[in-house]
Amino acid sequence: MKHIDFEFNGKTYALSFTAEALFTIYDKFGYTSDILGTTHVLEPTLEGWKNCCWLAALMASQGELQRRHRGESPQQMLTLEELRTGFMAADSVLLRQAVRDALEQGFHRDIPKPDEDEEVNLVLLEREEAEKKARAAALRASISWLRRLFGSTSAPKKP
């Protein structure tokens, strides 16, 4: 499962932006297409810092629940208060970046881009080219037939 590893106080925590986390955010902040803007987590304000810590604690709990579901040994859940009081000012940017990365990864879908090379079925490609040639030949024959028909039904040209 997707997550961002984040180190805090000597332990590594998995920040996982799950559907549960998304709907918890919607319940707290309202439906929004701009979670970072609505929560102000990247802004250098007390409100932004509190919300950043809240999001990190939420995603850390989701990551821990995923670890437990996979059968890994349980770790203590990271709390909001630990995050709010455990960072030096200069290190706060690390948590903000981890939250941003986890949100980005949670919304990421592996959809092939239109310009990416796709696997080519050579037999199918050859068949399609043959059909195009056959249609073009049939179209030329139809046009020729229509010209002859039109020429035979129209009045003769006067000199």
PDB file of C-alpha atoms in Angstrom:
ATOM      1  CA  MET A   1       0.000   0.000   0.000  1.00  0.00           C
ATOM      2  CA  LYS A   2       1.177   3.488  -0.736  1.00  0.00           C
ATOM      3  CA  HIS A   3       2.678   5.592   2.024  1.00  0.00           C
ATOM      4  CA  ILE A   4       5.419   8.098   2.762  1.00  0.00           C
ATOM      5  CA  ASP A   5       8.001   7.142   5.382  1.00  0.00           C
ATOM      6  CA  PHE A   6       8.573   9.893   7.909  1.00  0.00           C
ATOM      7  CA  GLU A   7      11.087   9.882  10.757  1.00  0.00           C
ATOM      8  CA  PHE A   8      10.216  11.480  14.067  1.00  0.00           C
ATOM      9  CA  ASN A   9      12.003  11.073  17.410  1.00  0.00           C
ATOM     10  CA  GLY A  10      14.060   8.158  16.102  1.00  0.00           C
ATOM     11  CA  LYS A  11      11.111   6.156  14.761  1.00  0.00           C
ATOM     12  CA  THR A  12       9.840   5.770  11.225  1.00  0.00           C
ATOM     13  CA  TYR A  13       6.141   6.321  10.651  1.00  0.00           C
ATOM     14  CA  ALA A  14       4.165   5.595   7.501  1.00  0.00           C
ATOM     15  CA  LEU A  15       1.978   8.524   6.426  1.00  0.00           C
ATOM     16  CA  SER A  16      -0.819   7.078   4.314  1.00  0.00           C
ATOM     17  CA  PHE A  17      -3.496   9.219   2.688  1.00  0.00           C
ATOM     18  CA  THR A  18      -6.364   6.745   2.491  1.00  0.00           C
ATOM     19  CA  ALA A  19     -10.013   7.191   1.562  1.00  0.00           C
ATOM     20  CA  GLU A  20     -10.782   7.150   5.300  1.00  0.00           C
ATOM     21  CA  ALA A  21      -8.369  10.056   5.785  1.00  0.00           C
ATOM     22  CA  LEU A  22      -9.898  11.938   2.845  1.00  0.00           C
ATOM     23  CA  PHE A  23     -13.432  11.696   4.196  1.00  0.00           C
ATOM     24  CA  THR A  24     -12.270  12.588   7.709  1.00  0.00           C
ATOM     25  CA  ILE A  25     -10.745  15.761   6.225  1.00  0.00           C
ATOM     26  CA  TYR A  26     -14.006  16.502   4.396  1.00  0.00           C
ATOM     27  CA  ASP A  27     -15.924  16.061   7.655  1.00  0.00           C
ATOM     28  CA  LYS A  28     -13.649  18.497   9.483  1.00  0.00           C
ATOM     29  CA  PHE A  29     -13.048  21.134   6.770  1.00  0.00           C
ATOM     30  CA  GLY A  30     -15.911  20.581   4.335  1.00  0.00           C
ATOM     31  CA  TYR A  31     -15.702  19.252   0.806  1.00  0.00           C
ATOM     32  CA  THR A  32     -12.876  20.912  -1.095  1.00  0.00           C
ATOM     33  CA  SER A  33     -10.802  20.295  -4.188  1.00  0.00           C
ATOM     34  CA  ASP A  34      -7.855  22.114  -2.572  1.00  0.00           C
ATOM     35  CA  ILE A  35      -7.006  20.392   0.701  1.00  0.00           C
ATOM     36  CA  LEU A  36      -3.689  22.207   1.135  1.00  0.00           C
ATOM     37  CA  GLY A  37      -5.326  25.597   0.617  1.00  0.00           C
ATOM     38  CA  THR A  38      -8.363  24.887   2.776  1.00  0.00           C
ATOM     39  CA  THR A  39      -6.361  23.479   5.685  1.00  0.00           C
ATOM     40  CA  HIS A  40      -3.572  26.100   5.394  1.00  0.00           C
ATOM     41  CA  VAL A  41      -0.981  23.414   6.240  1.00  0.00           C
ATOM     42  CA  LEU A  42       1.741  25.075   4.172  1.00  0.00           C
ATOM     43  CA  GLU A  43       1.180  28.532   5.644  1.00  0.00           C
ATOM     44  CA  PRO A  44       3.551  29.752   8.379  1.00  0.00           C
ATOM     45  CA  THR A  45       0.771  30.332  10.912  1.00  0.00           C
ATOM     46  CA  LEU A  46      -0.259  28.638  14.139  1.00  0.00           C
ATOM     47  CA  GLU A  47      -3.478  27.458  12.488  1.00  0.00           C
ATOM     48  CA  GLY A  48      -1.479  26.013   9.587  1.00  0.00           C
ATOM     49  CA  TRP A  49       0.916  24.234  11.954  1.00  0.00           C
ATOM     50  CA  LYS A  50      -1.912  22.748  14.043  1.00  0.00           C
ATOM     51  CA  ASN A  51      -3.671  21.510  10.919  1.00  0.00           C
ATOM     52  CA  CYS A  52      -0.421  20.117   9.523  1.00  0.00           C
ATOM     53  CA  CYS A  53       0.144  18.161  12.736  1.00  0.00           C
ATOM     54  CA  TRP A  54      -3.490  16.997  12.719  1.00  0.00           C
ATOM     55  CA  LEU A  55      -3.178  15.754   9.120  1.00  0.00           C
ATOM     56  CA  ALA A  56       0.139  14.051   9.873  1.00  0.00           C
ATOM     57  CA  ALA A  57      -1.314  12.306  12.939  1.00  0.00           C
ATOM     58  CA  LEU A  58      -4.355  11.213  10.911  1.00  0.00           C
ATOM     59  CA  MET A  59      -2.222   9.826   8.071  1.00  0.00           C
ATOM     60  CA  ALA A  60       0.225   8.213  10.525  1.00  0.00           C
ATOM     61  CA  SER A  61      -2.672   6.398  12.199  1.00  0.00           C
ATOM     62  CA  GLN A  62      -3.889   5.199   8.788  1.00  0.00           C
ATOM     63  CA  GLY A  63      -0.374   4.026   7.940  1.00  0.00           C
ATOM     64  CA  GLU A  64      -0.127   2.170  11.249  1.00  0.00           C
ATOM     65  CA  LEU A  65      -3.501   0.513  10.692  1.00  0.00           C
ATOM     66  CA  GLN A  66      -2.296  -0.644   7.270  1.00  0.00           C
ATOM     67  CA  ARG A  67       0.880  -2.059   8.828  1.00  0.00           C
ATOM     68  CA  ARG A  68      -1.168  -3.985  11.365  1.00  0.00           C
ATOM     69  CA  HIS A  69      -3.513  -5.250   8.645  1.00  0.00           C
ATOM     70  CA  ARG A  70      -0.472  -6.643   6.809  1.00  0.00           C
ATOM     71  CA  GLY A  71       0.486  -8.514   9.974  1.00  0.00           C
ATOM     72  CA  GLU A  72       3.437  -6.357  11.001  1.00  0.00           C
ATOM     73  CA  SER A  73       4.147  -5.853  14.696  1.00  0.00           C
ATOM     74  CA  PRO A  74       2.097  -2.978  16.147  1.00  0.00           C
ATOM     75  CA  GLN A  75       3.784   0.297  17.024  1.00  0.00           C
ATOM     76  CA  GLN A  76       2.472   3.042  19.253  1.00  0.00           C
ATOM     77  CA  MET A  77       0.223   5.483  17.383  1.00  0.00           C
ATOM     78  CA  LEU A  78       1.708   8.921  16.775  1.00  0.00           C
ATOM     79  CA  THR A  79      -0.382  11.587  18.494  1.00  0.00           C
ATOM     80  CA  LEU A  80      -1.253  15.128  17.574  1.00  0.00           C
ATOM     81  CA  GLU A  81       0.317  16.463  20.785  1.00  0.00           C
ATOM     82  CA  GLU A  82       3.599  14.636  20.140  1.00  0.00           C
ATOM     83  CA  LEU A  83       3.816  16.295  16.739  1.00  0.00           C
ATOM     84  CA  ARG A  84       2.755  19.763  17.906  1.00  0.00           C
ATOM     85  CA  THR A  85       5.310  19.894  20.709  1.00  0.00           C
ATOM     86  CA  GLY A  86       8.103  17.697  19.359  1.00  0.00           C
ATOM     87  CA  PHE A  87       9.438  19.813  16.505  1.00  0.00           C
ATOM     88  CA  MET A  88      12.007  22.545  16.481  1.00  0.00           C
ATOM     89  CA  ALA A  89      10.963  25.453  14.263  1.00  0.00           C
ATOM     90  CA  ALA A  90      13.599  24.699  11.620  1.00  0.00           C
ATOM     91  CA  ASP A  91      12.399  21.081  11.325  1.00  0.00           C
ATOM     92  CA  SER A  92       8.740  21.944  10.830  1.00  0.00           C
ATOM     93  CA  VAL A  93       9.323  22.163   7.088  1.00  0.00           C
ATOM     94  CA  LEU A  94      10.116  18.427   7.060  1.00  0.00           C
ATOM     95  CA  LEU A  95       6.679  17.563   8.423  1.00  0.00           C
ATOM     96  CA  ARG A  96       4.958  19.938   6.017  1.00  0.00           C
ATOM     97  CA  GLN A  97       6.801  18.328   3.096  1.00  0.00           C
ATOM     98  CA  ALA A  98       5.930  14.812   4.275  1.00  0.00           C
ATOM     99  CA  VAL A  99       2.241  15.742   4.585  1.00  0.00           C
ATOM    100  CA  ARG A 100       2.289  17.290   1.118  1.00  0.00           C
ATOM    101  CA  ASP A 101       4.022  14.231  -0.367  1.00  0.00           C
ATOM    102  CA  ALA A 102       1.563  11.848   1.307  1.00  0.00           C
ATOM    103  CA  LEU A 103      -1.412  13.823  -0.039  1.00  0.00           C
ATOM    104  CA  GLU A 104       0.103  13.834  -3.519  1.00  0.00           C
ATOM    105  CA  GLN A 105       0.788  10.107  -3.411  1.00  0.00           C
ATOM    106  CA  GLY A 106      -2.696   9.356  -2.093  1.00  0.00           C
ATOM    107  CA  PHE A 107      -4.281  11.140  -5.039  1.00  0.00           C
ATOM    108  CA  HIS A 108      -1.857   9.675  -7.602  1.00  0.00           C
ATOM    109  CA  ARG A 109      -3.264   7.130 -10.051  1.00  0.00           C
ATOM    110  CA  ASP A 110      -1.213   5.131 -12.491  1.00  0.00           C
ATOM    111  CA  ILE A 111      -2.964   6.045 -15.720  1.00  0.00           C
ATOM    112  CA  PRO A 112      -0.910   5.707 -18.887  1.00  0.00           C
ATOM    113  CA  LYS A 113      -0.306   8.972 -20.670  1.00  0.00           C
ATOM    114  CA  PRO A 114      -1.621   9.240 -24.226  1.00  0.00           C
ATOM    115  CA  ASP A 115       1.841   9.847 -25.650  1.00  0.00           C
ATOM    116  CA  GLU A 116       3.394   6.796 -23.989  1.00  0.00           C
ATOM    117  CA  ASP A 117       4.329   3.930 -26.257  1.00  0.00           C
ATOM    118  CA  GLU A 118       1.811   1.133 -26.126  1.00  0.00           C
ATOM    119  CA  GLU A 119       2.342  -2.485 -26.982  1.00  0.00           C
ATOM    120  CA  VAL A 120       1.801  -2.979 -30.711  1.00  0.00           C
ATOM    121  CA  ASN A 121       0.078  -6.063 -32.087  1.00  0.00           C
ATOM    122  CA  LEU A 122       1.819  -6.490 -35.445  1.00  0.00           C
ATOM    123  CA  VAL A 123      -0.764  -8.946 -36.812  1.00  0.00           C
ATOM    124  CA  LEU A 124      -3.607  -6.564 -36.010  1.00  0.00           C
ATOM    125  CA  LEU A 125      -1.658  -3.630 -37.461  1.00  0.00           C
ATOM    126  CA  GLU A 126      -1.046  -5.551 -40.713  1.00  0.00           C
ATOM    127  CA  ARG A 127      -4.733  -6.498 -40.931  1.00  0.00           C
ATOM    128  CA  GLU A 128      -5.825  -2.874 -40.402  1.00  0.00           C
ATOM    129  CA  GLU A 129      -3.463  -1.668 -43.141  1.00  0.00           C
ATOM    130  CA  ALA A 130      -4.791  -4.320 -45.557  1.00  0.00           C
ATOM    131  CA  GLU A 131      -8.380  -3.276 -44.783  1.00  0.00           C
ATOM    132  CA  LYS A 132      -7.509   0.387 -45.418  1.00  0.00           C
ATOM    133  CA  LYS A 133      -6.002  -0.514 -48.795  1.00  0.00           C
ATOM    134  CA  ALA A 134      -9.060  -2.614 -49.699  1.00  0.00           C
ATOM    135  CA  ARG A 135     -11.435   0.218 -48.726  1.00  0.00           C
ATOM    136  CA  ALA A 136      -9.396   2.713 -50.759  1.00  0.00           C
ATOM    137  CA  ALA A 137      -9.473   0.409 -53.809  1.00  0.00           C
ATOM    138  CA  ALA A 138     -13.243  -0.085 -53.429  1.00  0.00           C
ATOM    139  CA  LEU A 139     -13.745   3.677 -53.143  1.00  0.00           C
ATOM    140  CA  ARG A 140     -11.700   4.291 -56.310  1.00  0.00           C
ATOM    141  CA  ALA A 141     -13.744   1.659 -58.161  1.00  0.00           C
ATOM    142  CA  SER A 142     -17.008   3.255 -56.975  1.00  0.00           C
ATOM    143  CA  ILE A 143     -15.885   6.713 -58.088  1.00  0.00           C
ATOM    144  CA  SER A 144     -14.874   5.355 -61.484  1.00  0.00           C
ATOM    145  CA  TRP A 145     -18.241   3.627 -61.857  1.00  0.00           C
ATOM    146  CA  LEU A 146     -20.106   6.830 -60.883  1.00  0.00           C
ATOM    147  CA  ARG A 147     -18.132   8.832 -63.448  1.00  0.00           C
ATOM    148  CA  ARG A 148     -19.014   6.363 -66.199  1.00  0.00           C
ATOM    149  CA  LEU A 149     -22.656   6.388 -65.103  1.00  0.00           C
ATOM    150  CA  PHE A 150     -22.789  10.182 -65.001  1.00  0.00           C
ATOM    151  CA  GLY A 151     -21.101  10.382 -68.394  1.00  0.00           C
ATOM    152  CA  SER A 152     -23.623   8.005 -69.977  1.00  0.00           C
ATOM    153  CA  THR A 153     -26.718   9.786 -68.634  1.00  0.00           C
ATOM    154  CA  SER A 154     -25.752  13.372 -69.321  1.00  0.00           C
ATOM    155  CA  ALA A 155     -26.283  15.188 -72.561  1.00  0.00           C
ATOM    156  CA  PRO A 156     -23.387  15.017 -74.993  1.00  0.00           C
ATOM    157  CA  LYS A 157     -21.025  17.942 -74.880  1.00  0.00           C
ATOM    158  CA  LYS A 158     -21.433  20.420 -77.722  1.00  0.00           C
ATOM    159  CA  PRO A 159     -18.335  21.612 -79.499  1.00  0.00           C
TER     160      PRO A 159
END
